[in-house]
CSV table of C-alpha atoms in Angstrom, one decimal:
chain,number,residue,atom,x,y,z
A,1,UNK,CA,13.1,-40.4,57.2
A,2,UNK,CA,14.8,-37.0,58.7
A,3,UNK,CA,17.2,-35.1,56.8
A,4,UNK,CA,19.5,-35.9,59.4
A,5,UNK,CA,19.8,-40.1,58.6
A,6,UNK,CA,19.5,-39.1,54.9
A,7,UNK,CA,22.6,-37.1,55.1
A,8,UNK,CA,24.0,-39.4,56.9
A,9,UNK,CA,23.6,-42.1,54.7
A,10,UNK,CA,24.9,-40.2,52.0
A,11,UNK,CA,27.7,-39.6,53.5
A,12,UNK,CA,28.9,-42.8,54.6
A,13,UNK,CA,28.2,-44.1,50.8
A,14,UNK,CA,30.7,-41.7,49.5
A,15,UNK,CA,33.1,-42.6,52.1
A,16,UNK,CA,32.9,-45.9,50.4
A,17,UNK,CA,33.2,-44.3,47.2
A,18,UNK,CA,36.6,-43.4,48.3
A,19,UNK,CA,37.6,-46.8,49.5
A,20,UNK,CA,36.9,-48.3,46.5
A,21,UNK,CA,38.6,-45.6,44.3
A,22,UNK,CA,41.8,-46.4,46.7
A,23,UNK,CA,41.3,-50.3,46.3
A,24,UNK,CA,39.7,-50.9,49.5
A,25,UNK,CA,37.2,-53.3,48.2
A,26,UNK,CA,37.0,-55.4,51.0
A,27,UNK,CA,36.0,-52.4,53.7
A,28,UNK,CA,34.3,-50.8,50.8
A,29,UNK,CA,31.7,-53.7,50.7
A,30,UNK,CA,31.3,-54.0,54.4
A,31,UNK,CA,30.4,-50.4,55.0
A,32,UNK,CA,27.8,-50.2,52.4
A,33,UNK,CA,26.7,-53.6,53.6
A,34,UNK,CA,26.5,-52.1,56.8
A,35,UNK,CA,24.8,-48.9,55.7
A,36,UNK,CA,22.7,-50.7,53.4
A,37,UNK,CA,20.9,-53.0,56.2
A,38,UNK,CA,20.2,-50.2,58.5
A,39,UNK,CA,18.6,-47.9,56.1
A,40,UNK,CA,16.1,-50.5,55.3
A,41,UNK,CA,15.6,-50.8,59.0
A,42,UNK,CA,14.9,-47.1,59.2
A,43,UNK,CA,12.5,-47.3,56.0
A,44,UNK,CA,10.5,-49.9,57.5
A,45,UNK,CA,9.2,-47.1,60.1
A,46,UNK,CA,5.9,-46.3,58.6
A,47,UNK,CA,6.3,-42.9,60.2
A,48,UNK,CA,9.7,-42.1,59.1
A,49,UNK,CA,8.7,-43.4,55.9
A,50,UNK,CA,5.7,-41.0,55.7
A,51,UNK,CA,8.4,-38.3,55.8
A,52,UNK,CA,10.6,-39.6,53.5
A,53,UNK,CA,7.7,-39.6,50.6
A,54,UNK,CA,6.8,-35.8,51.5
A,55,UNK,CA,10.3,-34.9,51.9
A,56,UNK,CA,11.9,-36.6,48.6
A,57,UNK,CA,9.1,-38.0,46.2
A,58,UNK,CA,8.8,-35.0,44.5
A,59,UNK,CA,12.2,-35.2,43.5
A,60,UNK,CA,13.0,-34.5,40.3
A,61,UNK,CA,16.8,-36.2,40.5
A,62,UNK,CA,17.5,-39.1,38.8
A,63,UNK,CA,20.3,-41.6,39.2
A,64,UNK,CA,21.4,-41.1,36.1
A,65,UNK,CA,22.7,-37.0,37.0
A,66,UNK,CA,23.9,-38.9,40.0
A,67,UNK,CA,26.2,-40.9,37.8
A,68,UNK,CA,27.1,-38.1,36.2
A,69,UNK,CA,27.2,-34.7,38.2
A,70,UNK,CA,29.4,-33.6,41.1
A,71,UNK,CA,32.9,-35.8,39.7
A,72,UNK,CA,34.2,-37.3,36.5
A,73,UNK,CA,33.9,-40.3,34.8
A,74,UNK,CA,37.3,-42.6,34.9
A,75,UNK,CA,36.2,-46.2,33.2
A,76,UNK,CA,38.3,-46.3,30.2
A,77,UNK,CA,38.4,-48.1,27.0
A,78,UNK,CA,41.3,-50.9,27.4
A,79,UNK,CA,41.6,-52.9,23.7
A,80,UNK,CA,42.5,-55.7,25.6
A,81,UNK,CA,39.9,-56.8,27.6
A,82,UNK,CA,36.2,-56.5,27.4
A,83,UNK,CA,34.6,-52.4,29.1
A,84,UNK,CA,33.8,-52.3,32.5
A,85,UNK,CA,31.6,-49.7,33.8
A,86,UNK,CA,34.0,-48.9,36.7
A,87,UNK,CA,33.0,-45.4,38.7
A,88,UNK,CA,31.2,-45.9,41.9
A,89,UNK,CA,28.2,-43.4,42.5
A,90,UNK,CA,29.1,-40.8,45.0
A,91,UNK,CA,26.3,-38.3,45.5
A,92,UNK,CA,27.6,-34.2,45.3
A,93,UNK,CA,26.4,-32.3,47.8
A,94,UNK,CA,24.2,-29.9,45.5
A,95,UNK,CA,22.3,-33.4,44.8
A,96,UNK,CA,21.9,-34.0,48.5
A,97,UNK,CA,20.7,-30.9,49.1
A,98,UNK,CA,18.2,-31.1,46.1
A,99,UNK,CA,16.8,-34.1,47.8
A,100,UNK,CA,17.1,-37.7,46.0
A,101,UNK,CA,14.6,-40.3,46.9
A,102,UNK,CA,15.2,-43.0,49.7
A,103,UNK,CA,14.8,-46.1,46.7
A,104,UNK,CA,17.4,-44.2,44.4
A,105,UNK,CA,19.9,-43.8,47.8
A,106,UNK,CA,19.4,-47.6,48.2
A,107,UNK,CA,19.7,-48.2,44.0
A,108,UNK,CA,23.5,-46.0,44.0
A,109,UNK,CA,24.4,-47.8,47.3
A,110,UNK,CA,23.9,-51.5,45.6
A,111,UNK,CA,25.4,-50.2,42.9
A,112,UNK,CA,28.4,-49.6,44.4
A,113,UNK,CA,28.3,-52.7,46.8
A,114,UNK,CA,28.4,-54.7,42.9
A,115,UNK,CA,31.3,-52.8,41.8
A,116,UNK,CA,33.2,-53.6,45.2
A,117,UNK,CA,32.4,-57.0,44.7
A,118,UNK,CA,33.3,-56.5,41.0
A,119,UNK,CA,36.7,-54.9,41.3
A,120,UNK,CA,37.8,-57.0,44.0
A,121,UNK,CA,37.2,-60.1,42.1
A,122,UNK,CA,39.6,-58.8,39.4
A,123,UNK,CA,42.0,-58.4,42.2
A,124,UNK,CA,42.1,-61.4,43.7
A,125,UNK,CA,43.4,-65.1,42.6
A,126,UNK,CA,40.0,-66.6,43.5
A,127,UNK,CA,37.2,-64.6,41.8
A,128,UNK,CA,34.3,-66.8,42.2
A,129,UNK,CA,33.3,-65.5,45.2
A,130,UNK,CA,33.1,-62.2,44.5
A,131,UNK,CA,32.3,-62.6,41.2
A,132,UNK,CA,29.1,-64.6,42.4
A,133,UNK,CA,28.2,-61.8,44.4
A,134,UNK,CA,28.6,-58.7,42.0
A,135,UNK,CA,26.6,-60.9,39.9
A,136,UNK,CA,23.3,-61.4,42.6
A,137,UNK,CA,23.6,-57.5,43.7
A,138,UNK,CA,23.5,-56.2,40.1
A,139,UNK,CA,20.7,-58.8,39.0
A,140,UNK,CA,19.0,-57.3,41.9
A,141,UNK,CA,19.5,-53.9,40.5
A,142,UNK,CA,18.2,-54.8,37.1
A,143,UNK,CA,14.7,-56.4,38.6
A,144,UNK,CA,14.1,-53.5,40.7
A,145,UNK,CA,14.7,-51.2,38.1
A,146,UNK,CA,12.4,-53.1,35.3
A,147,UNK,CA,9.8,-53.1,38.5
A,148,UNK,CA,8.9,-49.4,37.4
A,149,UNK,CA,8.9,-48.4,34.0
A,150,UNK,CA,9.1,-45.0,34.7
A,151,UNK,CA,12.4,-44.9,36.4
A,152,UNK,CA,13.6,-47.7,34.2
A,153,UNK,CA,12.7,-44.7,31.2
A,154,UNK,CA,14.7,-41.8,33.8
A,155,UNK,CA,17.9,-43.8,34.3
A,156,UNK,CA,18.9,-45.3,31.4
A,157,UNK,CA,22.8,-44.6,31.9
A,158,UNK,CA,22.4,-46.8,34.9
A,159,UNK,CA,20.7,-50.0,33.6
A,160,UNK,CA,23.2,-49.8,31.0
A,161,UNK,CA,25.8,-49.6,33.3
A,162,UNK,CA,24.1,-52.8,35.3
A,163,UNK,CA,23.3,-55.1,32.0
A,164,UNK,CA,27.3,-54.0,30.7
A,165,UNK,CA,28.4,-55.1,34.2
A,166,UNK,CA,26.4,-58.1,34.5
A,167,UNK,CA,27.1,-59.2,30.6
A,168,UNK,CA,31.1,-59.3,31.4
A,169,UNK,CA,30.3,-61.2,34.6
A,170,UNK,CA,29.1,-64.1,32.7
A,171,UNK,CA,31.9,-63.9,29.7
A,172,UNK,CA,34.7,-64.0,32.2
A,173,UNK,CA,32.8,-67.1,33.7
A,174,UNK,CA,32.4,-68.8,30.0
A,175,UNK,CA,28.9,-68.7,29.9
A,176,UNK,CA,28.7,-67.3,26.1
A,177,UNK,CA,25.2,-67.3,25.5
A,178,UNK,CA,24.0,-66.1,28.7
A,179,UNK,CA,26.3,-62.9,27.8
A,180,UNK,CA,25.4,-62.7,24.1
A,181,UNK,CA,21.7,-62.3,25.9
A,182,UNK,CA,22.5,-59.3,28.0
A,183,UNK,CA,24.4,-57.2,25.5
A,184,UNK,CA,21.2,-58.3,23.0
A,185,UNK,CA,19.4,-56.5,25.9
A,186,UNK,CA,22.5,-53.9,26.2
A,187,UNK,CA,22.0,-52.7,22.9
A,188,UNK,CA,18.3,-53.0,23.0
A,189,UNK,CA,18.5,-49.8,25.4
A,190,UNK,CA,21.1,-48.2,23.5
A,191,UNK,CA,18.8,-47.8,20.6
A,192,UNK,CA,15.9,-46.8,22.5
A,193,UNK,CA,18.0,-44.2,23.6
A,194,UNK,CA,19.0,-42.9,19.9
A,195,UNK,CA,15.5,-43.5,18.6
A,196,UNK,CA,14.4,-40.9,21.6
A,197,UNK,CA,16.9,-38.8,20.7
A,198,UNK,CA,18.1,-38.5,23.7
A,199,UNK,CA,21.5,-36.4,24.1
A,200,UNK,CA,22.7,-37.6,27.5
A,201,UNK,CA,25.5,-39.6,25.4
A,202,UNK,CA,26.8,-37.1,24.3
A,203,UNK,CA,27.2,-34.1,27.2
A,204,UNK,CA,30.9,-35.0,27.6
A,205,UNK,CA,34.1,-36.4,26.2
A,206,UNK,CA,34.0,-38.6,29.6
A,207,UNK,CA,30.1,-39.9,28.8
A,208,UNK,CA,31.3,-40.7,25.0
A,209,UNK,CA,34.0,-43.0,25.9
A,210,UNK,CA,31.7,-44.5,28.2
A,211,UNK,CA,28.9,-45.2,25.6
A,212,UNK,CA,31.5,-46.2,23.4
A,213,UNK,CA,32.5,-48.8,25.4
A,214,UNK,CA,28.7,-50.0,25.7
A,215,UNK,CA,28.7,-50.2,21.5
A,216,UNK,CA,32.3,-52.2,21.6
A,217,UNK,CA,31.0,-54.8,23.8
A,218,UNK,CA,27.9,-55.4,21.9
A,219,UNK,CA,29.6,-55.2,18.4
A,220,UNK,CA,32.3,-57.8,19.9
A,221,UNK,CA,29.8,-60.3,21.1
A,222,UNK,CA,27.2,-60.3,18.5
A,223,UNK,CA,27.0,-63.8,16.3
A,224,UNK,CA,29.0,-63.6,13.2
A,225,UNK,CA,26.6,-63.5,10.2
A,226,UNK,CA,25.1,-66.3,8.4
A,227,UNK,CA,26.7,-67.6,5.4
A,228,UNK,CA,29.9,-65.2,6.3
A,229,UNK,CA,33.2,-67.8,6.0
């Protein structure tokens, strides 16, 4: 794929960005579905894909410095209601420039079609719908992120952020155990993240509150222990 659609693909994802951080869910989700659909269409050129692979393979960015270089953090830690991994994914120039691979593009963009669907079912009257869809788009996410081990190992900020996302999904809906399951699988990553030492939780005071919201979530939904009364 040229640098040209690249860049422009990039840039109409962070034009979304900014709809959503306004509250523009609606045309947030519609542009990115938009976007979305004919950058497959472009990857499925065998030639422009050919490119793509010698132009951004060798990448060494992964979508967890997208998450977290080029703009701060906002989610916050609310007492009163379960932590939501809130920021849409906008990708800095300095990370265009370095090149990022066409599947990560396509990863951040579904991302942030989720969190449109996410935050505009918190805004409406009628979640279902919305909710239904988050739900599918981050599922999605999850699969193709388990698909290759590798990545799965690179961004571990981001399937966090999914299985967080996807966990509160199913507790707004009352379906207990099906969350219970994905914060088992939420904390699951968080301690192969501390048994690998790894200091990304800990770069900034924006990145702590974030994994601190992870730990609340799964220390607020585990079982009670047996025999406790």
């Amino acid at each position: 794929m040229s640098m040209s659609i690249q860049q422009r693909v990039i840039q109409e994802n962070n034009v979304a960005v900014a709809m959503i951080e306004e509250g523009a869910y609606d045309e947030a989700s519609y542009k990115l579905c938009t976007v979305f659909q004919a950058y497959q269409n472009c990857c499925e050129n065998d030639y422009e894909n050919e490119v793509s692979s010698a132009c951004y393979n060798k990448s060494s960015i992964s979508l967890d410095e997208c998450m977290t270089k080029g703009h701060p953090m906002s989610s916050s830690i609310d007492p009163d209601f379960p932590f939501m991994y809130s920021d849409a994914i906008r990708i800095s120039p300095e990370i265009a420039a370095a090149g990022i691979p066409k599947h990560d593009v396509s990863s951040i963009m579904l991302f942030n079609l989720a969190l449109a669907y996410h935050l505009s079912a918190l805004d409406s009257m009628n979640p279902d719908a919305d909710l239904r869809k988050a739900l599918h788009v981050y599922e999605l996410l999850y699969t193709m992120q388990q698909e290759n081990e590798e990545n799965f190992l690179c961004n571990l900020m981001f399937v966090l952020s999914i299985l967080n996302n996807i966990g509160i999904i199913h507790q707004w809906r009352n379906e207990d155990d099906i969350a219970a399951r994905c914060f088992d699988k939420l904390l699951s990553v968080l301690m192969l993240i501390s048994s690998n030492n790894n200091s990304q939780s800990t770069n900034n005071k924006n990145e702590e509150v974030v994994f601190r919201g992870f730990y609340r979530n799964v220390i607020l939904n585990r079982p009670p222990c047996a025999g406790a009364a």
